[in-house]
Amino acid sequence: MKITSVKSHVLRYALPETLGYSQQFYTHRTAHLVEVQTDEGVVGWGECFGPGPVALANKAIVEGVIAPIIEGDNPLNKDVIWHKVYNLLRDHGQKGMPLQALSGVDIALWDIVGKVANLPVYALLGGKHRDRIEVYGYGMMLRPEPVVEMIARFRDEAASIRDAGFVATKMKLGLGVKDDIKLATAVREGVGDDYRFMADANHCYTTSDALAVGRALDELDAYWFEEPVAPEDHDGYRELRSSLKTNIAGGEAEFNRWGWRTLLESRGLGIAQPEVCALGGISEYQRVLALCHAHFTPVVNHVWGSAVAVATNLHLLAAMPALPGGLHPWEPMLEFDTTHNDFRDGLLKQPLDIQGQIKASGGYACAPEGPGLGIEPDRDFIAHHTIH
Ligand SMILES: [Mg+2]
């Protein structure tokens, strides 16, 4: 079996509302799908993390740099291919876009291997540790609106995410210490006392500002405080973790086993959030997961993007061993974007319908059962939304 082509599809549509996080507002949603074709007609799908123009730069890496390296190779040799590409790109980027590009290709190869073996990806990974996965809903994005309105909206949105059946919810931070504490207080009021909520700063604080917000989150009994400081600031992470009761979460901006080794050894993470579509794909995710567990750090994957990314993460979460295990073990969760996302809800011929699964089961979703990722993207949908 041989790889005959590696193609990127960059999709885009205008969101019904402007959304934002601590770094920027955005008006469009982008998705970057990777399609790997073989001489035997088996096709694999993957996804690269990276919004907007980053997706276009990653497409150039996928098609212009990685494709010529691997065309003609046997796609079943996914680990050989991973190392061949990484070794050749090492001098030009051990983190960031080269790894995001490689991630989408690697995921597509796992899809191919599963289809050839007639096994779902979770089975290739060793089997399901859980039949169903808890799902948390993130929403409460920043918007260009007055703070008073935002506070009221956060309170209502938090309650509606809880009422939709999600097991927990996550809000954005990013207005500055004083207003962020008001937003977090509104979210606690919205969900009530017996419900988990998390807060995501997208690395907008200094350590001292993060401490001030973190103390408020402690008072509000938040479950985790995500990316409080810059991802490079391992000392800041460690200080916050030793000072706060709330779990410190992060890692979505870290790449490959070597980046993760350093991050974990700095002991600043209470919860690790590896992003499979960025850190190097499923092959590298498995190594990062082993490193996290070797450091006894629980993992809740970062999930962003289309139905391809969501399906990939459902397989990974189903196949993740409990840490440390037991009769009532600590469980990971699927991260789910409750804002408008056509690329998740409209891309597949048979949608994952996470929202419906949650409603029916009280907060759970299952990994797809078909071979590979167990999904079939709709080519008409892709053609309609492709910008490049
Ligand atoms: Mg985040």
Short mmCIF file of N, CA, C and O and ligand atoms in Angstrom, two decimals, residues 170 172 200 202 226-227 252 302, ligand 1:
data_model
loop_
_atom_site.label_atom_id
_atom_site.label_comp_id
_atom_site.label_asym_id
_atom_site.label_seq_id
_atom_site.Cartn_x
_atom_site.Cartn_y
_atom_site.Cartn_z
N LYS A 170 -17.23 25.77 31.22
CA LYS A 170 -16.00 26.58 31.26
C LYS A 170 -16.25 27.94 30.63
O LYS A 170 -16.89 28.05 29.59
N LYS A 172 -14.60 32.01 29.69
CA LYS A 172 -13.40 32.76 29.36
C LYS A 172 -13.17 33.87 30.38
O LYS A 172 -14.11 34.38 30.98
N ASP A 200 -10.88 29.98 31.92
CA ASP A 200 -9.77 29.91 30.96
C ASP A 200 -9.28 31.32 30.64
O ASP A 200 -10.02 32.12 30.05
N ASN A 202 -6.48 31.98 28.81
CA ASN A 202 -5.68 32.04 27.57
C ASN A 202 -4.43 32.90 27.76
O ASN A 202 -4.15 33.81 26.99
N GLU A 226 -7.38 27.74 33.89
CA GLU A 226 -6.66 27.29 32.69
C GLU A 226 -5.78 28.38 32.10
O GLU A 226 -6.22 29.52 31.98
N GLU A 227 -4.57 28.01 31.70
CA GLU A 227 -3.61 28.92 31.10
C GLU A 227 -3.60 30.30 31.78
O GLU A 227 -3.84 31.32 31.13
N GLU A 252 -2.17 23.32 26.21
CA GLU A 252 -2.65 23.30 24.82
C GLU A 252 -1.65 23.93 23.86
O GLU A 252 -1.71 23.68 22.66
N HIS A 302 -7.36 19.00 25.42
CA HIS A 302 -7.85 20.22 24.80
C HIS A 302 -8.50 19.82 23.48
O HIS A 302 -7.92 19.06 22.71
MG MG B 1 -7.90 26.99 26.66
#
